[in-house]
Coordinates of N, CA and C in Angstrom, one line a residue:
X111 N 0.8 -1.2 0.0 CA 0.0 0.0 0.0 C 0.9 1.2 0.0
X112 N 0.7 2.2 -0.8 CA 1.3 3.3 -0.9 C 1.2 4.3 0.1
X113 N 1.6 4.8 1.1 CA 1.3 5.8 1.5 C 1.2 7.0 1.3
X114 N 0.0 8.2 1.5 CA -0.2 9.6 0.9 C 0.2 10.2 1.7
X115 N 1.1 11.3 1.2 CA 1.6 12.2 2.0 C 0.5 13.4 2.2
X116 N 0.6 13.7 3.2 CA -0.6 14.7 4.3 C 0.0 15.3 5.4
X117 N -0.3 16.9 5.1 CA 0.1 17.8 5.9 C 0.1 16.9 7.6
X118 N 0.9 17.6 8.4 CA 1.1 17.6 10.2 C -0.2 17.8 10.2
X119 N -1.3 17.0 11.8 CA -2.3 17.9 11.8 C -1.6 19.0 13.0
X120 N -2.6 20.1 13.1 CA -2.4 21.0 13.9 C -2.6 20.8 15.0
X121 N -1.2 20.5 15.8 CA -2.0 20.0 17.3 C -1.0 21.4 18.1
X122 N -0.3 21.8 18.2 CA 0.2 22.9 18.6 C -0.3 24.0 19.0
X123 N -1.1 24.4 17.9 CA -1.4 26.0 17.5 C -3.0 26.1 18.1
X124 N -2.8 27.5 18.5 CA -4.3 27.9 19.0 C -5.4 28.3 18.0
X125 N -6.3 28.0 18.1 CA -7.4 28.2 16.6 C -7.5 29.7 17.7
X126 N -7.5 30.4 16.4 CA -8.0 31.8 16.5 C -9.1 32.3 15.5
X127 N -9.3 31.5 14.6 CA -10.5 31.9 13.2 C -10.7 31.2 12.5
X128 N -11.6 31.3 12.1 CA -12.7 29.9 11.0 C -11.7 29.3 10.8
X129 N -11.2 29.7 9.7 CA -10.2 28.8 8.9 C -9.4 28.0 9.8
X130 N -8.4 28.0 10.6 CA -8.2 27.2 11.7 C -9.0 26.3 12.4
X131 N -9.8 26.4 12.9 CA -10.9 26.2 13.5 C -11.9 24.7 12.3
X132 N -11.8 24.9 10.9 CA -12.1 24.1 10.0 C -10.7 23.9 9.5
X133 N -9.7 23.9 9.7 CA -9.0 23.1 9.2 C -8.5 21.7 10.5
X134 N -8.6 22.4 11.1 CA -8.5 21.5 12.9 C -9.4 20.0 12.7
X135 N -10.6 20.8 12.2 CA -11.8 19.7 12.0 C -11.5 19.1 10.8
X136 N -11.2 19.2 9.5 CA -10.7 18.7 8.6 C -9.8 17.7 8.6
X137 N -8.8 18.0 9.3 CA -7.2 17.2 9.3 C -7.8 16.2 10.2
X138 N -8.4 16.4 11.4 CA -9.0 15.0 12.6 C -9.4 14.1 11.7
X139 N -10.8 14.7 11.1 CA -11.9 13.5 10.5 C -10.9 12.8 9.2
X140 N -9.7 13.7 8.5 CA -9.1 12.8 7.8 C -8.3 11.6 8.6
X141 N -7.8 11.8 9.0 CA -7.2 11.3 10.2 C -7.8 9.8 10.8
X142 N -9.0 10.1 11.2 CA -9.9 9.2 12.0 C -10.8 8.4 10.4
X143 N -10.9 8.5 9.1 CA -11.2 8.2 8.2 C -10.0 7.3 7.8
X144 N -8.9 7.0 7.7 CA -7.7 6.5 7.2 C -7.5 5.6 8.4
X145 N -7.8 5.9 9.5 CA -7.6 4.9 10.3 C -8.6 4.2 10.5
X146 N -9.7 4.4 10.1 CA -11.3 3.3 10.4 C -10.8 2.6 9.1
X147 N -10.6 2.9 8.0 CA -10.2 1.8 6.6 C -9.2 1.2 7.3
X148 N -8.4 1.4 7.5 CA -6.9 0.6 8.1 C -7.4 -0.2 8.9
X149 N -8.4 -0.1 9.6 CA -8.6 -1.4 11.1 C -9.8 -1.8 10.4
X150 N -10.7 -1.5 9.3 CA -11.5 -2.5 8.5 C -10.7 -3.3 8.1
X151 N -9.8 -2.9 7.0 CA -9.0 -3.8 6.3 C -8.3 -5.1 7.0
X152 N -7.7 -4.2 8.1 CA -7.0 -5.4 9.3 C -8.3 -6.4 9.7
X153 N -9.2 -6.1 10.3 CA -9.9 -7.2 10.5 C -10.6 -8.1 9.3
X154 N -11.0 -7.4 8.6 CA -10.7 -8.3 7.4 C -9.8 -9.3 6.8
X155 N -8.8 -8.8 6.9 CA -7.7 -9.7 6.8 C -7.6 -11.1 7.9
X156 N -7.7 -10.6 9.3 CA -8.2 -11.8 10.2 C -8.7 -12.7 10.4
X157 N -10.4 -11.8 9.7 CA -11.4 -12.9 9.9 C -11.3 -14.3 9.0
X158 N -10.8 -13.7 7.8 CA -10.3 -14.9 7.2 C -8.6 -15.7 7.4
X159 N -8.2 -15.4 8.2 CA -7.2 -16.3 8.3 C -5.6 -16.1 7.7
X160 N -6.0 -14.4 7.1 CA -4.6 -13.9 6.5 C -3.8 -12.7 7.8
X161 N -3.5 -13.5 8.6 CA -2.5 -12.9 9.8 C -1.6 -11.9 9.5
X162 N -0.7 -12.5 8.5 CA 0.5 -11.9 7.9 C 0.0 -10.3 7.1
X163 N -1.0 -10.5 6.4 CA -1.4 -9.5 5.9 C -2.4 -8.7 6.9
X164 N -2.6 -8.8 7.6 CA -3.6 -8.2 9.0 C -2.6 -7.3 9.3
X165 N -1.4 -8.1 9.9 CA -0.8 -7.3 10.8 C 0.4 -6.4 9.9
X166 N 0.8 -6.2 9.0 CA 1.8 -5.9 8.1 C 1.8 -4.4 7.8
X167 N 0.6 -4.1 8.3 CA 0.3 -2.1 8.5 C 0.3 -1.9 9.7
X168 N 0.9 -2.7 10.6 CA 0.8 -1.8 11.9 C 1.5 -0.8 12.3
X169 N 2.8 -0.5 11.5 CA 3.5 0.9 11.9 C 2.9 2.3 11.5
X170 N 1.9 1.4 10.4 CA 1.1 2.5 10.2 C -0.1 2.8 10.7
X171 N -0.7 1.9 11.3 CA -1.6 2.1 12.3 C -0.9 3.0 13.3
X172 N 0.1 2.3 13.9 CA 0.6 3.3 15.5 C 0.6 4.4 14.5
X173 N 1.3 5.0 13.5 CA 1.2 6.5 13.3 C 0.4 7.1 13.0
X174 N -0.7 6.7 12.4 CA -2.2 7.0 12.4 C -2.8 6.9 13.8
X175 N -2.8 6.4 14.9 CA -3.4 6.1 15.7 C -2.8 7.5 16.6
X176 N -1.5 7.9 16.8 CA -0.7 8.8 17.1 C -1.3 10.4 17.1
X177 N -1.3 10.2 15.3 CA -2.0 11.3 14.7 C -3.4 11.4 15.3
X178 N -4.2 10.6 15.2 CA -5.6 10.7 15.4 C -6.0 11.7 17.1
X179 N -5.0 11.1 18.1 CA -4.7 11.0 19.4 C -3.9 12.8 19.6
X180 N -3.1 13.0 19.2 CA -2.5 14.6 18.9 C -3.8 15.6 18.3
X181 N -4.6 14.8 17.2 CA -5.7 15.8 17.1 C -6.6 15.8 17.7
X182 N -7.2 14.8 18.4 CA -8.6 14.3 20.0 C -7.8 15.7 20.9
X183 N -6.5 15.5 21.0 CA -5.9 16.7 22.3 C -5.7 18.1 21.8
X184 N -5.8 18.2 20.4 CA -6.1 19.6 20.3 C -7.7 19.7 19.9
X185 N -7.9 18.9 19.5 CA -10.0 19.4 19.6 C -10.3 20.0 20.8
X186 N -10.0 19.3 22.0 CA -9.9 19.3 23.5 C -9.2 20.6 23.6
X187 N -8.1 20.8 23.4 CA -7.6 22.1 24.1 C -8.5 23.5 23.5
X188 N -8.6 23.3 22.4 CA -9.6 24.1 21.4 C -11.2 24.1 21.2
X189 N -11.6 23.9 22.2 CA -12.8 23.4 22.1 C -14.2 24.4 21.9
X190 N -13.3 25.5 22.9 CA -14.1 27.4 23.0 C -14.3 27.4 21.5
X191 N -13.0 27.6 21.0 CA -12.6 28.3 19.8 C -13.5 27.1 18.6
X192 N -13.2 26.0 19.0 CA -14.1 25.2 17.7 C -15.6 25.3 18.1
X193 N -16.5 25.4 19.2 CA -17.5 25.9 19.2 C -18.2 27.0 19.0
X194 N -17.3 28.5 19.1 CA -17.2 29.3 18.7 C -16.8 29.4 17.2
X195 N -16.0 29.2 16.3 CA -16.1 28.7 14.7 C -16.4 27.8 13.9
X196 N -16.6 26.6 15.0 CA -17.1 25.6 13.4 C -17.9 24.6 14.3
X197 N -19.1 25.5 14.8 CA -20.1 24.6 15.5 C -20.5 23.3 15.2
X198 N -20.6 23.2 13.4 CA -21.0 22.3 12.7 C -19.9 20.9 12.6
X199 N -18.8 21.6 12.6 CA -17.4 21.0 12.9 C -17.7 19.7 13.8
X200 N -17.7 20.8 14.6 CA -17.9 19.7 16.3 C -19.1 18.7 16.3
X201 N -20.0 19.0 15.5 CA -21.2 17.4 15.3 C -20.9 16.6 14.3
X202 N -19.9 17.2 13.0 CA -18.8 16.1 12.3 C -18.5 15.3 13.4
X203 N -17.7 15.7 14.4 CA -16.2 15.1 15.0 C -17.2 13.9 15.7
X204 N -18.1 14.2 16.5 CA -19.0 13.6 16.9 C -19.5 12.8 16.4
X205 N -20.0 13.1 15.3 CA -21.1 11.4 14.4 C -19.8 10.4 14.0
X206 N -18.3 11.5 13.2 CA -17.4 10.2 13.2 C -16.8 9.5 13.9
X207 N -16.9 10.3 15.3 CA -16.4 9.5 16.4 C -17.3 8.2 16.4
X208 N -18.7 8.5 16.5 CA -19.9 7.1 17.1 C -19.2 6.0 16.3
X209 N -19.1 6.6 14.6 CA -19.1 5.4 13.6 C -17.2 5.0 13.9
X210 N -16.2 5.5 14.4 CA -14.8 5.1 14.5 C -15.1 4.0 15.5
X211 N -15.8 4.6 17.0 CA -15.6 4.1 18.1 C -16.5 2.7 17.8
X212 N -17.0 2.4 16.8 CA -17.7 1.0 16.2 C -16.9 0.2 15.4
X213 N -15.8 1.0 15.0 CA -15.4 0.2 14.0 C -13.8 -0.6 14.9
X214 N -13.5 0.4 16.0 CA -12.8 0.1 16.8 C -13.1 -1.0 17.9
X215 N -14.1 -1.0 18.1 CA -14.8 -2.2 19.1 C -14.8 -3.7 18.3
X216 N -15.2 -3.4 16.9 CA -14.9 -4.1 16.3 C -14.0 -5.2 15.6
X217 N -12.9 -4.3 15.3 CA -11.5 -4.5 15.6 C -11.4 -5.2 16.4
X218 N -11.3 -5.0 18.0 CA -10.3 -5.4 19.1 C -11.4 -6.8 19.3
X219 N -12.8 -6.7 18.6 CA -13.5 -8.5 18.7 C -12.7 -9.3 18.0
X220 N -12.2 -9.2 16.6 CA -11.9 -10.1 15.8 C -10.3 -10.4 16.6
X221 N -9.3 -8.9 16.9 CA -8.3 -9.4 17.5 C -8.1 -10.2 18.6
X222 N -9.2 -10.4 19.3 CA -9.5 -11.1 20.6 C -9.4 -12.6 20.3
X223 N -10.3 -12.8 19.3 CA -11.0 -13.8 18.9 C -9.8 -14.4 18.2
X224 N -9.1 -14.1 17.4 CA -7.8 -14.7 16.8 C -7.1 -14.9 17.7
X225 N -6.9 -14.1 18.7 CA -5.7 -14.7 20.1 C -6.1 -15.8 20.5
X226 N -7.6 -16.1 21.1 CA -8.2 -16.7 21.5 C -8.0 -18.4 21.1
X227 N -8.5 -18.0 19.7 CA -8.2 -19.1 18.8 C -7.0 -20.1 18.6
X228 N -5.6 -18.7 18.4 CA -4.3 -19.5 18.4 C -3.9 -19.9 19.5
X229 N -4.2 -19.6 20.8 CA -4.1 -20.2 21.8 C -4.4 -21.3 22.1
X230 N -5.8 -21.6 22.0 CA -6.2 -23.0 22.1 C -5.6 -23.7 21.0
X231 N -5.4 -23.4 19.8 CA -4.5 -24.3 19.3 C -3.6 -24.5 19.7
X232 N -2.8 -24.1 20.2 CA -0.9 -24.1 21.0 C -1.4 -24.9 21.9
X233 N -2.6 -24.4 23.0 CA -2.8 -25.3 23.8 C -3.1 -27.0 23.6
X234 N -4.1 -27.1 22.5 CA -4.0 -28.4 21.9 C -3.2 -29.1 21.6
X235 N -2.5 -28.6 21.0 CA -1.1 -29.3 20.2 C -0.2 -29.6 21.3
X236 N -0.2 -28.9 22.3 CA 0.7 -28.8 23.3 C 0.1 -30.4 24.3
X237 N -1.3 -30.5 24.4 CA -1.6 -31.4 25.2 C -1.5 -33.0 24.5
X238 N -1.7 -32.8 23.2 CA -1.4 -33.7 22.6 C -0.4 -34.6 22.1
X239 N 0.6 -33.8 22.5 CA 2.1 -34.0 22.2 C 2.9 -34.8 23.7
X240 N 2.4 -34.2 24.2 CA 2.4 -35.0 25.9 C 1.4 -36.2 26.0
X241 N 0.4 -36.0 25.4 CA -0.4 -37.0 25.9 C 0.4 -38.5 24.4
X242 N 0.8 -37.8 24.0 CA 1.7 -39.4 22.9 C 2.7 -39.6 23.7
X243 N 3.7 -38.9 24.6 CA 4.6 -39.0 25.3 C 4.6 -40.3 26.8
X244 N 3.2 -40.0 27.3 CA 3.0 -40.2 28.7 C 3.1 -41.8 28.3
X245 N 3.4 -42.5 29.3 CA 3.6 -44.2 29.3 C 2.2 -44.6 29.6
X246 N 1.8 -45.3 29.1 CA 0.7 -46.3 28.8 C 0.8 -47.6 30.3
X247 N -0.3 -47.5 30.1 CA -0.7 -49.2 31.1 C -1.4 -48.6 32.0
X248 N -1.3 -50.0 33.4 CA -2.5 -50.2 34.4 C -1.4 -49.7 35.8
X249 N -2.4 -49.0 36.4 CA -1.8 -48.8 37.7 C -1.9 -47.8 37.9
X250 N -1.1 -46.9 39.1 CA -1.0 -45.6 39.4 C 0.1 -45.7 38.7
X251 N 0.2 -44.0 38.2 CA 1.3 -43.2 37.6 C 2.1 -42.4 38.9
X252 N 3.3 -42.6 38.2 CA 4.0 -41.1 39.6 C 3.6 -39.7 39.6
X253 N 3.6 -39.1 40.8 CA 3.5 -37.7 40.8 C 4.0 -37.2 39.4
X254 N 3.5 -35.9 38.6 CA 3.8 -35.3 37.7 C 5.2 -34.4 38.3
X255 N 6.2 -33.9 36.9 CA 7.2 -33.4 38.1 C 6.5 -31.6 38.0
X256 N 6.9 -30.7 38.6 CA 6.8 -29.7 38.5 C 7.4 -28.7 37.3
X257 N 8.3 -29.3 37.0 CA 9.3 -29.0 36.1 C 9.3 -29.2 34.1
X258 N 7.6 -30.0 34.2 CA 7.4 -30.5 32.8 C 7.6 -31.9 32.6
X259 N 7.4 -32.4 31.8 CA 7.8 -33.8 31.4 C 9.0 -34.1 30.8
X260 N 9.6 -34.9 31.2 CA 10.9 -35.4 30.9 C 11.1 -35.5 29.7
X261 N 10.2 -36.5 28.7 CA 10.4 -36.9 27.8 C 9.4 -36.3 26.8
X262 N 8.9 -35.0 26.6 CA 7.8 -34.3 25.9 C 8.6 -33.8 24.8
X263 N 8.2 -34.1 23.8 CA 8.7 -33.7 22.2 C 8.8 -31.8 22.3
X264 N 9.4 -31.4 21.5 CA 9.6 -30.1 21.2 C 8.3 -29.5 20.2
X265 N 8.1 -28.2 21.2 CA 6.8 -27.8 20.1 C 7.2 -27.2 18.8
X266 N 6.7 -27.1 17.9 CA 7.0 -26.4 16.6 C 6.4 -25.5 16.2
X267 N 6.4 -24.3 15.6 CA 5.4 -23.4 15.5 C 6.1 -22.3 13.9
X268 N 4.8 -23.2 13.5 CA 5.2 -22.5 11.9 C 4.8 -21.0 11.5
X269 N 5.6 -19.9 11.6 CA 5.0 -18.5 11.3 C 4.9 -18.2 9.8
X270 N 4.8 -19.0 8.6 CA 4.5 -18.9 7.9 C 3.2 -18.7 7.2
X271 N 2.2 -19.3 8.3 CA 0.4 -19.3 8.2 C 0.3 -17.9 8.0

């Protein structure tokens, strides 16, 4: 994916007039627009089983996510001045917030749900590899040691999936 080069947003500067004031609001919602596609995409990539490609934008996620977070703290510091010039501004930031903070909940399901998933498999694999290990027959077995099983095969773990 190519990335577009895009002004700094303004997180420094004091809105003193419209134009600031809408460009503040502009630069956010671009901002929070580029990162709701980026964590669609990522979960998409998840839900079906393409890991490698899920996670392969995340540097660009943290600097999107960065970005997004420097402009939330200047909306905030600015808040007189953006209600004061770009009233309308401020019910943008607001309706894209509802639809980001959905698409972000969303996100962190599918992410859950993949951890979730590869865990029990490690876990599986893991139980089953001991359980071919353990000695067979009738009787009591010995205490298990604390320390793992003596003779338990080495796990393997292919990151090519």
């Amino acid at each position: 994916m190519a990335e577009t080069a895009r002004p700094a947003p303004v997180t420094n500067t004091q809105v003193t007039d419209a134009a600031a004031a809408e460009r503040l609001v502009a630069e956010t919602l671009t901002t929070m627009r580029e990162l709701e596609i980026l964590l669609g995409r990522e979960s998409d990539h998840i839900r079906v089983g393409r890991l490698a490609e899920g996670l392969a934008e995340a540097p660009q996620k943290t600097a999107l996510a960065g970005a997004y977070l420097r402009g939330l703290q200047a909306v905030k510091a600015n808040a007189v001045a953006l209600a004061r010039f770009a009233p309308e501004g401020i019910a943008s930031l607001r309706e894209a917030h509802g639809r980001f903070s959905e698409v972000v909940a969303a996100n962190q399901a599918v992410l859950a749900t993949a951890r979730s998933v590869s865990e029990g498999l490690l876990r599986n694999l893991s139980t089953e590899l001991t359980r071919s290990t353990e000695p067979k027959g009738y009787g009591t077995r010995p205490a298990p040691s604390p320390y793992g099983h003596r003779r338990s095969a080495p796990l393997v773990l292919s990151r090519s999936l």
